DNA sequence: CCACGCTGTGCAAACGCTTGCGGCGGCGAC
DNA sequence: GTCGCCGCCGCAAGCGTTTGCACAGCGTGG
């Protein structure tokens, strides 16, 4: 049972109100220097820590932020949460993390729970669900910033990674190795990043004067290794003569590995494959995966900083969205195309 | 800005105290049935949800539990948290999740933060750090249950998985396929699960009348794919004639894959490999990994249930620890040993 | 020398809820 | 018919903070 403020005040020989002012950064200047010292010593001696319930009852703020994610087991989320946690906890905030299972009704329920907890702010990272939903659903609860996903309202504060840059890097790498027949295994068009990457893929090829052959892109209707296997399988069997593949993400890339193996081909000798995300373990598969590295921890940290900024002066207009740069991690799943491969 | 209880009471035409009793499960029987109805309707109409700060100020409980984990990016934690979250949120509790980076000083800091937040209970899942630490460090903060890790105090409430069972299943599987020279790539002895699995490995071989050859076990001093590659590499080069390997966990198994490939051998044709944990993605590697499946979500859920039980009647003696069963997921990294392999 | 401002502190209210206590009926038992 | 009990409800205290306001003391400028 921790000490109360009144006990600290008594030990320091001052009124509780004075002790409160002495301990609170913002009001410390209203108290004489040696009183501050006495109070801090007393607080330390009694191992005082303020009761957050009592405090938030009067301040009407909880120093908590809600973080809404789809599925924690998706490898991009843990580092993202680390980023969020690093900056929020440094600022004295606590992150309340909720899973939605990518289920919209469940998401609504968890939003209600966060509202009941009176969170001061919201970080929304549900990549798929409710993409058409009105952002007011979240912002009516508390100031919110979106991360990873692009909200329906383009003006809402958002932290994204630069999909276009990532795809350009990947394509550039493949082209530099001599590839011309570069396929793309794309995600379903409902997902904003899927369309962004597809667009960037076409752009990147076009800019390099390479024919953009519609036969080289295949669209999955869900994102999984199996879908990747199936999609690339079709492409391989179509005789389109692909020598390299840009997969929607790493998981899909693993599926592509399988499709290649199933046909007795080898990666990277016969087919080069590049993934996207650089998820945990991408260096452990065989061959280690060349992939676009996105720093999800930095994205989480940036989103948290943005949110805390909004909380610190609610009057200011919302910050502008940012798009963080990415890099290419070259491993062993890409190599120059074999001579004489069918065009 | 949500409604207050007094507003609900006014709308229902009763005193706030009555409204409180009508809304609170435990005190509902002190109120007439139709008053309850009126109050609930009013609450629903005003979209009332009680202010947790005000409530916990008087009840002296926060309906939050702290969950302490080492590193969220370790794949066993996300499902574990899902299990915890499922049962805590169903009971109206909120889980506060903190990362320690497996750093003891950081862990102490985060414990202090949780204490400052007045968590009602603690779930401790830091697998490695502070294994020698006095469990009172946690239980002085709040009732705590340990999960995944074995605390220094064997009487502390704990949820573990049955390492012995897992190893027995794995060894049984290999023996049934005809293996006799089964190696074990063991974890460092500081880690309680490492010694438990090593012991079980010896036991399992012994029970089946197979020679327990010390030359077949090699101990890593850290747990990583690289350490696994190196450890199994030594074993393979030693000429001990191994035909199968039980790795400490899946990550280490991936390292073993590499060691096998580096020597021009093939898995499973030349060497069978079995992992431990069945982490996310174990079905995606090549070959898909045969591994001991442990249901971390169930462990998290069980730990949470245990903790909530302790919270619901603080008087009762702490629950006894449990050890959850595991299963073997057979994939394609194991096969009968090749004829003529050196004994 | 007075009035005024300023600094440091105390006082008390307020935040929104729970809960012990007491009162007021109504009903059953004698 | 009276008494007692019990079910239902209102009253008010109190949880541990923060903060507007008042006030005391003191230095300063006119």
XYZ file of C-alpha atoms (C1' of nucleotides) in Angstrom:
746
model
C 0.000 0.000 0.000
C 1.851 3.079 -1.248
C 2.051 6.364 0.629
C -0.455 9.159 0.090
C 0.303 12.711 -0.730
C -0.935 13.851 2.660
C 1.648 11.669 4.356
C 4.401 13.118 2.258
C 3.145 16.586 3.072
C 3.027 15.823 6.782
C 6.584 14.487 6.739
C 7.765 17.563 4.901
C 5.790 19.803 7.223
C 3.686 21.431 4.528
C 0.152 21.382 3.264
C -0.809 18.663 0.764
C -1.532 21.309 -1.828
C 1.998 22.618 -1.492
C 3.387 19.124 -1.757
C 1.378 18.561 -4.909
C 2.731 21.739 -6.427
C 6.257 20.864 -5.429
C 6.042 17.474 -7.080
C 4.341 18.549 -10.263
C 6.754 19.798 -12.869
C 4.416 22.464 -14.177
C 3.605 24.081 -10.849
C 6.987 23.745 -9.250
C 7.821 27.376 -9.829
C 5.015 28.379 -7.512
C 6.900 26.902 -4.586
C 10.115 27.989 -2.913
C 13.198 26.034 -3.790
C 13.848 24.603 -0.359
C 10.262 23.515 0.084
C 10.593 21.622 -3.154
C 13.650 19.949 -1.753
C 11.964 19.004 1.504
C 8.967 17.587 -0.281
C 10.994 15.607 -2.769
C 13.039 14.107 0.006
C 9.928 13.169 1.923
C 8.399 11.658 -1.198
C 11.477 9.657 -1.894
C 11.710 8.474 1.667
C 8.129 7.257 1.670
C 8.463 5.847 -1.833
C 5.566 7.961 -2.902
C 3.912 7.634 -6.254
C 0.740 9.534 -7.039
C -2.481 7.618 -7.324
C -3.337 7.798 -10.999
C -7.032 7.337 -10.347
C -7.208 10.301 -8.047
C -5.165 12.374 -10.396
C -7.101 11.591 -13.498
C -10.341 12.133 -11.665
C -9.500 15.764 -11.338
C -7.368 16.356 -14.405
C -9.758 14.443 -16.619
C -6.833 12.787 -18.369
C -5.587 9.262 -17.894
C -2.108 9.328 -19.419
C -3.008 6.267 -21.416
C -3.253 5.756 -25.137
C -5.017 2.935 -26.907
C -3.267 1.005 -29.634
C -5.515 -0.907 -31.971
C -3.936 -3.637 -34.035
C -5.308 -6.428 -36.147
C -3.403 -9.490 -35.151
C -0.420 -9.394 -32.870
C 1.040 -12.488 -34.467
C 1.595 -10.627 -37.727
C 5.303 -9.938 -37.450
C 5.167 -6.267 -38.272
C 3.262 -5.415 -35.125
C 5.691 -6.353 -32.358
C 8.395 -3.935 -33.466
C 5.763 -1.299 -34.107
C 4.518 -1.688 -30.575
C 8.050 -1.441 -29.322
C 8.365 1.893 -31.018
C 5.107 3.102 -29.563
C 5.944 1.842 -26.114
C 9.383 3.411 -26.120
C 8.128 6.907 -26.641
C 4.886 6.708 -24.706
C 6.438 5.206 -21.613
C 9.240 7.740 -21.704
C 6.582 10.428 -21.582
C 4.791 8.803 -18.667
C 2.029 7.357 -20.776
C 0.892 3.760 -20.807
C -0.186 2.005 -23.973
C -3.277 -0.153 -23.875
C -3.011 -2.681 -26.662
C -6.030 -4.378 -28.160
C -6.376 -7.073 -30.782
C -9.232 -6.931 -33.224
C -8.622 -10.196 -35.086
C -9.245 -8.096 -38.157
C -12.869 -8.392 -37.280
C -14.824 -5.222 -37.591
C -17.431 -5.938 -34.939
C -14.714 -6.948 -32.543
C -12.894 -3.745 -33.358
C -15.946 -1.716 -32.467
C -16.201 -3.556 -29.172
C -12.569 -2.896 -28.334
C -12.888 0.756 -29.264
C -15.764 0.954 -26.807
C -13.611 -0.674 -24.158
C -10.850 1.855 -24.738
C -13.388 4.636 -24.558
C -14.638 3.239 -21.278
C -11.050 3.365 -20.053
C -10.952 7.029 -21.034
C -7.818 6.793 -23.145
C -6.347 10.160 -24.018
C -5.452 9.161 -27.559
C -5.636 6.404 -30.107
C -3.139 4.807 -32.459
C -4.887 2.770 -35.107
C -2.886 0.133 -36.936
C -5.517 -2.267 -38.156
C -4.216 -2.920 -41.624
C -7.264 -4.376 -43.249
C -10.566 -4.123 -41.485
C -13.055 -1.356 -41.989
C -11.011 0.469 -44.534
C -14.066 2.240 -45.745
C -15.046 3.267 -42.260
C -15.489 6.846 -41.256
C -12.415 7.978 -39.312
C -14.749 9.761 -36.927
C -15.435 6.396 -35.378
C -12.024 6.647 -33.810
C -11.558 10.368 -33.495
C -14.835 10.777 -31.682
C -13.259 8.723 -28.920
C -9.983 10.587 -28.696
C -7.368 12.251 -30.884
C -6.074 9.531 -33.168
C -3.223 8.886 -35.533
C -3.182 6.129 -38.080
C -0.145 4.042 -38.759
C 0.611 1.417 -41.401
C -2.869 1.801 -42.840
C -4.162 4.675 -44.912
C -7.420 5.963 -43.478
C -10.355 6.919 -45.647
C -9.813 10.574 -44.765
C -6.500 11.625 -46.302
C -6.238 14.573 -43.922
C -6.151 12.413 -40.807
C -2.701 12.281 -39.214
C -0.992 9.198 -40.562
C 2.378 7.475 -40.526
C 3.078 5.297 -43.528
C 6.143 3.835 -45.105
C 7.100 4.781 -48.590
C 5.702 1.920 -50.631
C 6.687 3.570 -53.838
C 10.268 3.931 -52.721
C 10.412 0.305 -51.607
C 9.124 -1.028 -54.888
C 11.426 1.222 -56.862
C 14.407 -0.018 -54.884
C 13.420 -3.622 -55.454
C 12.831 -3.191 -59.157
C 16.022 -1.210 -59.531
C 17.956 -4.002 -57.868
C 16.489 -6.645 -60.161
C 16.978 -4.577 -63.262
C 20.561 -3.898 -62.329
C 21.120 -7.638 -62.216
C 19.805 -7.945 -65.730
C 16.214 -8.947 -65.165
C 13.635 -7.769 -67.648
C 10.745 -10.152 -67.103
C 9.824 -9.177 -63.569
C 6.541 -10.434 -62.219
C 4.493 -9.021 -59.382
C 2.367 -11.088 -57.055
C -0.009 -8.402 -55.832
C -2.304 -8.205 -52.847
C -6.033 -7.716 -53.024
C -7.057 -4.243 -54.208
C -9.055 -3.512 -51.041
C -5.756 -3.134 -49.254
C -4.368 0.303 -49.799
C -0.742 -0.790 -49.736
C -1.455 -3.440 -52.350
C -2.652 -0.945 -54.899
C 0.141 1.450 -53.985
C 2.769 -1.202 -54.593
C 1.188 -2.327 -57.815
C 1.154 1.219 -59.104
C 4.756 1.738 -58.096
C 5.717 -1.510 -59.808
C 4.295 -0.329 -63.099
C 5.860 3.072 -62.655
C 9.282 1.661 -61.873
C 9.294 -0.583 -64.908
C 8.036 2.168 -67.130
C 10.679 4.596 -65.935
C 13.345 2.103 -66.872
C 11.891 1.571 -70.308
C 10.811 -1.979 -69.597
C 7.600 -3.275 -71.039
C 4.820 -3.421 -68.487
C 3.261 -6.748 -69.404
C -0.139 -7.343 -67.774
C 0.522 -11.063 -68.038
C 3.247 -10.623 -65.431
C 1.036 -9.440 -62.610
C -1.259 -11.718 -60.729
C -3.530 -10.655 -57.931
C -4.272 -12.763 -54.872
C -7.567 -12.371 -53.116
C -6.061 -12.989 -49.742
C -2.578 -12.631 -48.360
C -0.989 -15.919 -47.423
C 1.826 -18.221 -48.383
C -0.625 -20.561 -50.058
C -2.084 -17.770 -52.125
C 1.443 -16.843 -53.158
C 2.265 -20.397 -54.164
C -0.856 -20.634 -56.201
C -0.448 -17.239 -57.838
C 3.161 -17.612 -58.826
C 2.425 -21.179 -59.905
C -0.052 -19.939 -62.448
C 2.415 -17.382 -63.716
C 5.201 -19.917 -64.045
C 2.985 -22.350 -65.889
C 1.697 -19.670 -68.231
C 4.969 -19.611 -70.090
C 5.341 -15.888 -69.598
C 9.060 -16.388 -69.135
C 9.526 -14.663 -65.809
C 13.004 -14.506 -64.312
C 12.220 -12.531 -61.183
C 9.316 -11.945 -58.840
C 8.386 -9.110 -56.577
C 6.095 -10.549 -53.943
C 3.563 -8.460 -52.062
C 5.287 -9.313 -48.789
C 7.630 -11.810 -47.179
C 4.969 -14.361 -46.372
C 3.874 -14.368 -49.973
C 7.519 -14.655 -50.968
C 7.770 -17.842 -48.921
C 4.819 -19.136 -50.874
C 6.675 -18.239 -54.052
C 9.655 -20.262 -52.871
C 7.360 -23.243 -52.721
C 5.950 -22.706 -56.173
C 9.461 -22.534 -57.587
C 10.576 -25.693 -55.807
C 7.484 -27.604 -56.821
C 8.425 -27.104 -60.447
C 11.964 -28.306 -59.965
C 13.344 -24.814 -60.362
C 15.779 -23.143 -58.013
C 15.922 -19.784 -56.354
C 17.868 -17.656 -57.139
C 19.479 -19.567 -60.020
C 16.297 -19.905 -62.066
C 14.040 -17.353 -60.447
C 14.930 -14.386 -58.253
C 12.462 -13.502 -55.546
C 12.189 -10.343 -53.470
C 9.875 -9.885 -50.558
C 8.565 -6.908 -48.674
C 8.753 -6.036 -44.958
C 11.898 -7.875 -43.877
C 10.002 -9.711 -41.221
C 11.628 -11.520 -38.387
C 13.217 -14.667 -39.764
C 13.662 -13.505 -43.331
C 17.366 -14.139 -42.888
C 16.778 -17.691 -41.698
C 14.901 -19.171 -44.603
C 16.695 -20.821 -47.505
C 17.764 -18.947 -49.411
C 17.857 -15.918 -47.127
C 15.332 -13.500 -48.558
C 16.185 -10.293 -50.354
C 13.474 -7.935 -49.207
C 12.457 -4.348 -48.687
C 13.227 -3.453 -45.126
C 10.688 -1.262 -43.398
C 11.469 0.037 -39.961
C 8.230 -0.626 -38.159
C 9.679 0.365 -34.840
C 10.463 3.797 -36.205
C 6.949 4.023 -37.582
C 5.473 3.195 -34.200
C 7.718 5.695 -32.505
C 6.831 8.391 -35.001
C 3.124 7.730 -34.621
C 3.437 7.955 -30.862
C 5.389 11.190 -31.037
C 2.766 12.624 -33.327
C -0.025 11.625 -30.987
C 1.687 12.994 -27.896
C 2.216 16.208 -29.751
C -1.480 16.445 -30.469
C -2.239 15.762 -26.829
C 0.133 18.357 -25.498
C -1.636 21.196 -27.217
C -5.105 20.216 -28.321
C -5.640 23.619 -29.832
C -3.077 23.286 -32.587
C -4.117 21.997 -35.951
C -3.363 18.326 -36.489
C 0.143 17.481 -37.708
C 0.706 16.604 -41.324
C 1.133 12.968 -42.212
C 4.543 11.491 -42.855
C 5.853 8.737 -45.070
C 9.017 7.118 -43.774
C 11.748 5.952 -46.119
C 12.583 2.267 -46.523
C 15.676 0.403 -47.631
C 16.512 -2.744 -49.528
C 18.131 -5.643 -47.714
C 19.925 -7.758 -50.264
C 20.369 -11.388 -49.271
C 20.593 -14.473 -51.407
C 17.271 -14.902 -53.107
C 18.219 -12.688 -56.024
C 20.860 -13.236 -58.698
C 21.359 -12.372 -62.349
C 19.086 -14.299 -64.670
C 20.438 -17.464 -66.205
C 21.496 -17.237 -69.836
C 19.089 -18.739 -72.258
C 16.110 -18.582 -70.044
C 13.017 -18.498 -72.216
C 11.918 -14.993 -72.975
C -17.607 13.466 -22.958
C -19.514 10.488 -21.572
C -22.478 10.741 -19.222
C -22.117 10.673 -15.461
C -23.900 8.411 -13.080
C -25.851 11.314 -11.619
C -27.305 12.052 -15.035
C -28.391 8.479 -15.461
C -29.946 8.568 -12.019
C -31.777 11.795 -12.803
C -33.154 10.389 -16.030
C -34.307 7.270 -14.238
C -35.746 9.325 -11.419
C -33.688 7.751 -8.660
C -30.771 8.620 -6.408
C -27.272 8.107 -7.806
C -26.608 5.539 -5.125
C -29.539 3.507 -6.313
C -28.391 3.793 -9.875
C -24.965 2.586 -8.874
C -26.442 -0.414 -7.132
C -28.692 -1.173 -10.058
C -25.795 -1.160 -12.470
C -23.358 -3.128 -10.372
C -23.826 -6.862 -10.714
C -23.019 -7.588 -7.090
C -25.433 -5.121 -5.540
C -28.252 -5.516 -8.013
C -30.268 -7.668 -5.632
C -30.582 -4.722 -3.282
C -32.727 -2.945 -5.818
C -36.207 -3.739 -7.085
C -36.457 -5.342 -10.472
C -38.237 -2.514 -12.206
C -35.856 0.093 -10.838
C -33.045 -1.933 -12.315
C -34.876 -1.847 -15.600
C -35.422 1.877 -15.503
C -31.813 2.555 -14.629
C -30.430 0.251 -17.278
C -32.591 1.874 -19.891
C -31.464 5.305 -18.829
C -27.848 4.206 -18.866
C -28.199 2.749 -22.312
C -29.951 5.821 -23.596
C -27.193 8.106 -22.328
C -24.506 5.677 -23.427
C -23.193 5.621 -19.888
C -19.966 3.965 -18.908
C -18.589 4.359 -15.428
C -15.519 6.486 -14.952
C -12.837 3.967 -14.018
C -10.805 6.543 -12.155
C -13.650 7.455 -9.863
C -14.496 3.833 -9.337
C -11.027 2.669 -8.557
C -10.497 5.595 -6.280
C -13.107 4.211 -3.959
C -12.783 0.484 -4.589
C -9.022 0.655 -4.467
C -8.783 -1.670 -7.447
C -8.011 -0.762 -11.030
C -9.194 -3.790 -13.002
C -5.851 -3.874 -14.714
C -3.165 -6.507 -14.733
C 0.425 -6.071 -15.764
C 2.036 -8.490 -18.172
C 5.801 -8.540 -18.164
C 7.523 -10.078 -21.142
C 11.068 -10.125 -22.369
C 10.884 -9.304 -26.018
C 7.654 -9.072 -27.906
C 9.335 -10.070 -31.128
C 10.025 -13.556 -29.777
C 7.266 -15.466 -31.507
C 5.968 -17.262 -28.469
C 4.746 -14.076 -26.834
C 2.108 -12.824 -29.244
C -0.119 -15.884 -28.911
C 0.501 -15.899 -25.192
C -0.696 -12.332 -24.962
C -3.715 -13.239 -27.022
C -4.581 -15.870 -24.460
C -4.129 -13.436 -21.616
C -6.081 -10.727 -23.352
C -8.967 -13.017 -24.203
C -9.681 -13.944 -20.639
C -8.801 -10.678 -18.957
C -10.856 -8.550 -21.299
C -13.797 -10.911 -21.012
C -13.647 -10.322 -17.274
C -13.518 -6.556 -17.659
C -9.810 -6.325 -16.980
C -7.268 -4.564 -19.109
C -3.779 -5.925 -19.632
C -0.852 -3.534 -19.466
C 1.976 -5.035 -21.452
C 5.583 -4.110 -20.832
C 8.784 -5.115 -22.580
C 11.915 -5.616 -20.562
C 14.367 -6.319 -23.384
C 15.520 -9.128 -21.132
C 17.337 -6.461 -19.218
C 17.056 -6.732 -15.497
C 17.363 -3.058 -14.651
C 14.818 -2.232 -17.268
C 12.552 -4.871 -15.808
C 12.784 -3.256 -12.394
C 11.880 0.079 -13.913
C 8.863 -1.341 -15.666
C 7.729 -3.120 -12.524
C 7.839 0.220 -10.769
C 5.777 1.755 -13.541
C 3.171 -0.970 -13.191
C 3.141 -0.448 -9.477
C 2.603 3.251 -9.995
C -0.356 2.336 -12.186
C -1.722 0.281 -9.305
C -2.180 -2.924 -11.258
C -4.264 -5.506 -9.452
C -2.125 -8.424 -10.533
C 0.965 -9.434 -12.436
C 1.717 -12.040 -15.067
C 5.429 -12.560 -15.432
C 6.696 -14.158 -18.602
C 10.286 -12.977 -18.809
C 11.916 -16.183 -19.894
C 15.485 -15.443 -19.072
C 16.297 -12.413 -17.016
C 16.672 -12.405 -13.273
C 16.075 -16.068 -12.911
C 17.711 -16.014 -9.550
C 15.623 -13.110 -8.395
C 13.473 -13.283 -5.339
C 9.854 -13.710 -6.456
C 8.867 -11.234 -3.781
C 10.089 -8.512 -6.110
C 6.945 -9.140 -8.101
C 4.555 -10.354 -5.479
C 5.204 -7.363 -3.257
C 3.627 -5.313 -6.025
C 0.563 -7.454 -6.583
C -0.533 -11.072 -6.705
C 1.470 -12.649 -9.482
C 1.547 -15.772 -11.571
C 4.482 -16.889 -13.609
C 4.139 -18.314 -17.050
C 6.650 -19.932 -19.414
C 9.436 -19.380 -16.909
C 9.990 -21.320 -13.726
C 10.426 -18.923 -10.806
C 13.011 -19.445 -8.125
C 10.273 -20.225 -5.633
C 8.682 -23.513 -6.695
C 5.549 -22.727 -4.704
C 4.723 -19.606 -6.655
C 1.734 -20.056 -8.960
C 3.088 -20.995 -12.347
C 1.919 -22.143 -15.752
C 4.438 -24.179 -17.691
C 4.273 -26.533 -20.600
C 5.283 -30.109 -20.196
C 8.837 -30.106 -21.500
C 9.304 -33.707 -20.557
C 6.256 -34.763 -22.495
C 7.347 -32.789 -25.536
C 10.786 -34.296 -25.610
C 9.402 -37.774 -25.076
C 7.023 -37.312 -27.993
C 9.825 -36.120 -30.230
C 12.176 -38.922 -29.287
C 9.426 -41.480 -29.615
C 8.672 -40.250 -33.117
C 12.290 -40.478 -34.169
C 12.802 -43.877 -32.621
C 9.679 -45.173 -34.315
C 11.188 -44.178 -37.628
C 14.248 -46.222 -36.840
C 16.654 -43.612 -35.526
C 19.123 -44.644 -32.851
C 21.781 -41.956 -33.044
C 19.730 -38.987 -31.939
C 21.596 -35.808 -31.073
C 20.424 -32.947 -28.900
C 21.401 -29.332 -29.406
C 20.750 -28.017 -25.923
C 20.251 -24.530 -24.569
C 22.403 -22.911 -21.910
C 21.961 -24.452 -18.451
C 20.892 -21.130 -16.877
C 17.622 -21.493 -18.678
C 15.332 -23.761 -16.761
C 13.637 -25.200 -19.818
C 17.000 -26.067 -21.323
C 17.973 -28.318 -18.452
C 14.490 -29.776 -18.301
C 14.601 -30.752 -21.954
C 18.081 -32.154 -21.670
C 17.061 -34.307 -18.743
C 13.978 -35.497 -20.577
C 16.070 -36.318 -23.621
C 18.311 -38.621 -21.597
C 15.346 -40.146 -19.869
C 13.505 -40.807 -23.092
C 16.454 -42.525 -24.702
C 17.142 -44.549 -21.596
C 13.565 -45.724 -21.336
C 13.746 -47.040 -24.869
C 16.975 -48.869 -24.217
C 19.036 -46.611 -26.422
C 22.546 -45.714 -25.429
C 22.815 -42.189 -24.028
C 26.023 -41.057 -25.677
C 27.438 -37.824 -24.226
C 29.083 -37.181 -27.568
C 25.627 -36.647 -29.020
C 24.701 -33.649 -26.952
C 26.139 -30.219 -27.487
C 25.315 -27.167 -25.468
C 25.022 -23.676 -26.888
C 25.789 -20.718 -24.677
C 23.149 -18.588 -26.296
C 20.017 -19.371 -28.203
C 20.146 -18.374 -31.833
C 20.164 -19.832 -35.292
C 23.871 -19.161 -35.576
C 24.594 -20.983 -32.353
C 22.571 -23.899 -33.673
C 24.475 -23.966 -36.943
C 27.735 -23.937 -35.128
C 26.733 -26.542 -32.552
C 25.304 -29.057 -34.969
C 28.212 -28.405 -37.304
C 30.642 -29.575 -34.651
C 28.561 -32.652 -34.026
C 28.328 -33.526 -37.696
C 32.072 -33.095 -38.179
C 32.895 -35.167 -35.129
C 31.940 -38.339 -36.921
C 29.537 -39.354 -34.214
C 27.214 -40.718 -36.853
C 24.060 -38.870 -36.005
C 20.934 -39.494 -38.053
C 18.533 -37.219 -36.219
C 18.644 -34.051 -34.157
C 16.391 -32.682 -31.482
C 16.950 -28.928 -31.420
C 16.304 -26.788 -28.366
C 13.723 -24.790 -30.298
C 12.611 -23.895 -33.780
C 15.062 -21.080 -34.256
C 17.901 -23.387 -33.383
C 16.400 -25.965 -35.738
C 16.651 -23.425 -38.547
C 20.296 -23.069 -37.677
C 20.600 -26.838 -37.885
C 19.103 -26.757 -41.371
C 21.944 -24.518 -42.378
C 24.614 -26.733 -40.881
C 23.202 -29.695 -42.762
C 23.053 -27.833 -46.054
C 26.533 -26.445 -45.646
C 27.858 -29.993 -45.588
C 26.017 -31.018 -48.704
C 23.635 -33.187 -46.713
C 19.890 -33.083 -47.024
C 17.088 -32.907 -44.530
C 15.286 -35.195 -43.981
C 16.995 -37.717 -46.274
C 20.337 -37.636 -44.500
C 19.445 -36.012 -41.196
C 16.082 -35.670 -39.511
C 15.515 -32.533 -37.503
C 12.834 -31.759 -34.970
C 12.272 -28.382 -33.398
C 10.428 -27.150 -30.366
C 7.626 -24.564 -30.022
C 5.988 -24.707 -33.450
C 6.509 -21.049 -33.905
C 4.730 -18.997 -36.504
C 6.178 -19.906 -39.876
C 7.465 -23.366 -39.012
C 5.231 -24.682 -41.775
C 6.697 -22.280 -44.314
C 10.363 -23.178 -44.177
C 11.818 -25.876 -46.361
C 11.362 -28.574 -45.414
C 8.391 -27.754 -43.204
C 9.579 -28.409 -39.680
C 8.485 -31.296 -37.538
C 8.270 -29.764 -34.095
C 6.753 -29.996 -30.671
C 3.679 -27.832 -30.654
C 3.088 -25.863 -27.504
C -0.102 -23.934 -27.173
C 1.118 -20.616 -25.876
C -2.279 -19.055 -26.202
C -3.688 -21.668 -23.859
C -0.849 -21.019 -21.456
C -1.573 -17.316 -21.431
C -5.252 -17.954 -20.943
C -4.593 -20.362 -18.121
C -2.247 -17.941 -16.401
C -4.842 -15.197 -16.671
C -7.579 -17.418 -15.292
C -5.325 -18.351 -12.415
C -4.570 -14.738 -11.656
C -8.175 -13.626 -11.836
C -9.018 -16.445 -9.480
C -6.477 -15.172 -7.017
C -7.898 -11.672 -7.329
C -11.475 -12.724 -6.825
C -10.830 -14.102 -3.396
C -7.574 -12.859 -1.971
C -8.086 -14.920 1.127
C -7.749 -18.294 -0.507
C -4.408 -19.997 -0.649
C -2.641 -19.557 -3.959
C -3.559 -22.058 -6.664
C -1.269 -24.912 -7.466
C 0.876 -24.625 -10.546
C -0.047 -26.414 -13.724
C 1.893 -27.941 -16.545
C 0.025 -28.003 -19.826
C 0.361 -30.908 -22.246
C 1.973 -30.476 -25.630
C 1.689 -32.325 -28.898
C 3.922 -33.263 -31.785
C 3.321 -31.698 -35.176
C 4.836 -33.962 -37.774
C 5.810 -32.222 -40.984
C 8.535 -33.047 -43.446
C 11.824 -32.573 -41.673
C 11.845 -36.097 -40.307
C 12.098 -39.414 -42.146
C 13.527 -42.863 -41.521
C 17.322 -42.940 -41.548
C 19.001 -43.831 -44.789
C 20.337 -47.352 -45.045
C 24.036 -47.633 -44.621
C 24.428 -44.441 -42.709
C 27.509 -44.739 -40.530
C 26.686 -46.011 -37.085
C 5.126 55.983 5.167
C 1.474 53.980 2.633
C -0.099 51.307 -0.882
C 0.698 48.036 -4.048
C 2.403 43.921 -6.218
C 4.508 39.626 -5.819
C 5.866 35.263 -3.839
C 4.834 31.390 -1.156
C 1.557 28.861 1.284
C -2.932 27.208 3.152
C -7.914 26.369 2.549
C -11.510 24.071 0.556
C -13.996 22.583 -3.301
C -14.393 19.463 -6.793
C -13.674 15.286 -9.766
C -17.489 10.706 -10.143
C -18.183 6.933 -7.917
C -19.199 3.212 -3.933
C -21.052 1.889 0.388
C -22.351 1.893 5.456
C -26.164 3.477 7.721
C -30.594 4.695 8.627
C -35.478 5.510 7.400
C -39.780 4.434 5.422
C -43.221 1.559 4.008
C -45.635 -2.853 3.513
C -46.589 -7.342 4.833
C -46.818 -11.528 7.645
C -47.255 -13.524 12.173
C -49.096 -13.646 16.511
C -54.552 -4.792 15.743
C -49.839 -4.396 16.818
C -45.285 -5.519 16.387
C -41.313 -6.699 13.925
C -38.898 -7.685 9.989
C -37.375 -6.991 5.549
C -37.015 -5.029 1.067
C -36.009 -0.884 -1.103
C -34.104 3.480 -1.337
C -31.839 8.124 0.001
C -28.200 10.477 2.565
C -23.656 11.572 3.082
C -19.026 10.422 3.743
C -14.973 9.485 1.661
C -11.453 7.713 -1.839
C -6.451 10.941 -3.127
C -5.528 14.331 -6.010
C -5.421 19.201 -8.320
C -6.354 24.019 -8.457
C -8.793 28.628 -7.979
C -8.817 31.694 -4.458
C -7.528 34.018 -0.282
C -4.129 35.587 2.608
C 0.163 36.644 4.956
C 4.528 38.532 4.610
C 7.735 41.315 2.457
C 10.080 44.272 -0.601
C 9.635 48.312 -3.553
C 8.324 52.528 -5.683
C 6.038 56.785 -5.279
